[in-house]
Amino acid sequence: MKSKTTRKCLNCSEQFIPDPRNRERQCHCGKEECQKASKAASQRRWTSKEENENYFRGAENTDRVRQWRKANPGYRRKKRPQPPDVQQDPFDNQCVEVVEVIGLAQSGVLQDVCLAQPALLVGIIAMMTGNVQQEDIAASARSFLARGEDILRMGRGSAPSPHHENQTRSVPAATAASAPAI
């Protein structure tokens, strides 16, 4: 077994114990600035060789780099962070009745369209509010439902809800009272 011999670092001139696997060639210690100096010296030695003189220049080297990039797509692209995990359990597929949309559009009854397409309603609420969690969508749906009921009640001539600001009825109260029920 060979004894541990020390060497003098070519950069900082301090004594160090070389790595046993690289004892014959190691000339720099493990400090960061000495490793940078070692790398710079290695680069100078490599580029000073005649065969490496134009390694990064010329048309054939440009083609070589193009070939390598074609063989290794996405090598230099930044890795995008993975999207965060969804904070709710995956939902079961809903069985939705197949409804002829043309017939509903012709009838013009909003309730029929909304009741026939529950996923449509949830999607619209999610798009409007930007929420994707079920609890948030449910809270928004309750708020929208209350507002819609208030609007429909106002059309029948009842007192306005405290949820609405100063709104006027679309039909005068005298006309609304004598109108037939729907």
PDB file of C-alpha atoms in Angstrom, residues 77-163:
ATOM      1  CA  ARG A  77     -34.844  23.443 -22.993  1.00  0.00           C
ATOM      2  CA  LYS A  78     -35.732  24.472 -19.489  1.00  0.00           C
ATOM      3  CA  LYS A  79     -37.656  21.849 -17.615  1.00  0.00           C
ATOM      4  CA  ARG A  80     -41.121  23.117 -16.774  1.00  0.00           C
ATOM      5  CA  PRO A  81     -42.334  22.481 -13.266  1.00  0.00           C
ATOM      6  CA  GLN A  82     -44.994  19.818 -12.962  1.00  0.00           C
ATOM      7  CA  PRO A  83     -48.481  21.194 -12.381  1.00  0.00           C
ATOM      8  CA  PRO A  84     -49.561  20.932  -8.767  1.00  0.00           C
ATOM      9  CA  ASP A  85     -51.708  17.977  -7.805  1.00  0.00           C
ATOM     10  CA  VAL A  86     -55.436  18.608  -7.751  1.00  0.00           C
ATOM     11  CA  GLN A  87     -56.689  19.003  -4.196  1.00  0.00           C
ATOM     12  CA  GLN A  88     -59.791  16.922  -4.630  1.00  0.00           C
ATOM     13  CA  ASP A  89     -60.668  13.372  -5.522  1.00  0.00           C
ATOM     14  CA  PRO A  90     -61.323  12.644  -9.171  1.00  0.00           C
ATOM     15  CA  PHE A  91     -65.026  12.780  -9.915  1.00  0.00           C
ATOM     16  CA  ASP A  92     -67.019   9.924 -11.340  1.00  0.00           C
ATOM     17  CA  ASN A  93     -68.323  10.312 -14.843  1.00  0.00           C
ATOM     18  CA  GLN A  94     -71.819  11.710 -14.860  1.00  0.00           C
ATOM     19  CA  CYS A  95     -74.499   9.991 -16.841  1.00  0.00           C
ATOM     20  CA  VAL A  96     -75.999  12.784 -18.863  1.00  0.00           C
ATOM     21  CA  GLU A  97     -79.200  12.423 -20.784  1.00  0.00           C
ATOM     22  CA  VAL A  98     -78.728  12.921 -24.476  1.00  0.00           C
ATOM     23  CA  VAL A  99     -80.974  15.854 -25.300  1.00  0.00           C
ATOM     24  CA  GLU A 100     -81.534  17.243 -28.731  1.00  0.00           C
ATOM     25  CA  VAL A 101     -80.026  20.705 -28.485  1.00  0.00           C
ATOM     26  CA  ILE A 102     -81.851  22.059 -31.528  1.00  0.00           C
ATOM     27  CA  GLY A 103     -85.236  21.360 -29.955  1.00  0.00           C
ATOM     28  CA  LEU A 104     -84.218  23.119 -26.741  1.00  0.00           C
ATOM     29  CA  ALA A 105     -82.818  26.102 -28.570  1.00  0.00           C
ATOM     30  CA  GLN A 106     -86.050  26.484 -30.490  1.00  0.00           C
ATOM     31  CA  SER A 107     -88.166  26.248 -27.344  1.00  0.00           C
ATOM     32  CA  GLY A 108     -86.118  29.034 -25.742  1.00  0.00           C
ATOM     33  CA  VAL A 109     -86.832  27.872 -22.205  1.00  0.00           C
ATOM     34  CA  LEU A 110     -83.738  28.590 -20.127  1.00  0.00           C
ATOM     35  CA  GLN A 111     -84.663  26.149 -17.373  1.00  0.00           C
ATOM     36  CA  ASP A 112     -84.833  23.243 -19.843  1.00  0.00           C
ATOM     37  CA  VAL A 113     -81.347  23.933 -21.173  1.00  0.00           C
ATOM     38  CA  CYS A 114     -79.843  24.356 -17.696  1.00  0.00           C
ATOM     39  CA  LEU A 115     -81.499  21.292 -16.191  1.00  0.00           C
ATOM     40  CA  ALA A 116     -80.619  19.083 -19.148  1.00  0.00           C
ATOM     41  CA  GLN A 117     -76.928  19.936 -18.985  1.00  0.00           C
ATOM     42  CA  PRO A 118     -75.551  19.879 -15.389  1.00  0.00           C
ATOM     43  CA  ALA A 119     -71.985  19.671 -16.637  1.00  0.00           C
ATOM     44  CA  LEU A 120     -72.615  22.765 -18.762  1.00  0.00           C
ATOM     45  CA  LEU A 121     -73.718  24.711 -15.710  1.00  0.00           C
ATOM     46  CA  VAL A 122     -70.728  23.614 -13.648  1.00  0.00           C
ATOM     47  CA  GLY A 123     -68.388  24.480 -16.527  1.00  0.00           C
ATOM     48  CA  ILE A 124     -69.870  27.938 -16.958  1.00  0.00           C
ATOM     49  CA  ILE A 125     -69.567  28.676 -13.236  1.00  0.00           C
ATOM     50  CA  ALA A 126     -65.960  27.451 -13.232  1.00  0.00           C
ATOM     51  CA  MET A 127     -65.123  29.633 -16.250  1.00  0.00           C
ATOM     52  CA  MET A 128     -66.784  32.719 -14.784  1.00  0.00           C
ATOM     53  CA  THR A 129     -65.268  32.442 -11.313  1.00  0.00           C
ATOM     54  CA  GLY A 130     -61.949  30.790 -12.137  1.00  0.00           C
ATOM     55  CA  ASN A 131     -62.583  28.173  -9.441  1.00  0.00           C
ATOM     56  CA  VAL A 132     -62.071  24.464 -10.040  1.00  0.00           C
ATOM     57  CA  GLN A 133     -62.765  23.050  -6.593  1.00  0.00           C
ATOM     58  CA  GLN A 134     -66.201  21.641  -5.956  1.00  0.00           C
ATOM     59  CA  GLU A 135     -66.744  23.580  -2.724  1.00  0.00           C
ATOM     60  CA  ASP A 136     -66.028  26.921  -4.423  1.00  0.00           C
ATOM     61  CA  ILE A 137     -68.237  26.098  -7.402  1.00  0.00           C
ATOM     62  CA  ALA A 138     -71.058  25.035  -5.072  1.00  0.00           C
ATOM     63  CA  ALA A 139     -70.830  28.310  -3.144  1.00  0.00           C
ATOM     64  CA  SER A 140     -70.910  30.276  -6.396  1.00  0.00           C
ATOM     65  CA  ALA A 141     -73.852  28.211  -7.643  1.00  0.00           C
ATOM     66  CA  ARG A 142     -75.804  28.948  -4.440  1.00  0.00           C
ATOM     67  CA  SER A 143     -75.065  32.652  -4.839  1.00  0.00           C
ATOM     68  CA  PHE A 144     -76.128  32.621  -8.516  1.00  0.00           C
ATOM     69  CA  LEU A 145     -79.281  30.662  -7.646  1.00  0.00           C
ATOM     70  CA  ALA A 146     -80.276  33.151  -4.937  1.00  0.00           C
ATOM     71  CA  ARG A 147     -79.700  36.059  -7.276  1.00  0.00           C
ATOM     72  CA  GLY A 148     -81.712  34.379 -10.052  1.00  0.00           C
ATOM     73  CA  GLU A 149     -84.599  33.656  -7.689  1.00  0.00           C
ATOM     74  CA  ASP A 150     -84.544  37.283  -6.583  1.00  0.00           C
ATOM     75  CA  ILE A 151     -84.669  38.449 -10.178  1.00  0.00           C
ATOM     76  CA  LEU A 152     -87.571  36.128 -11.006  1.00  0.00           C
ATOM     77  CA  ARG A 153     -89.446  37.208  -7.863  1.00  0.00           C
ATOM     78  CA  MET A 154     -89.012  40.867  -8.794  1.00  0.00           C
ATOM     79  CA  GLY A 155     -90.655  40.182 -12.155  1.00  0.00           C
ATOM     80  CA  ARG A 156     -93.743  38.870 -10.322  1.00  0.00           C
ATOM     81  CA  GLY A 157     -94.135  42.056  -8.293  1.00  0.00           C
ATOM     82  CA  SER A 158     -92.827  40.944  -4.903  1.00  0.00           C
ATOM     83  CA  ALA A 159     -90.568  43.077  -2.775  1.00  0.00           C
ATOM     84  CA  PRO A 160     -86.958  43.293  -3.895  1.00  0.00           C
ATOM     85  CA  SER A 161     -84.406  41.222  -2.021  1.00  0.00           C
ATOM     86  CA  PRO A 162     -81.804  42.957   0.148  1.00  0.00           C
ATOM     87  CA  HIS A 163     -79.152  41.341  -2.089  1.00  0.00           C
TER      88      HIS A 163
END
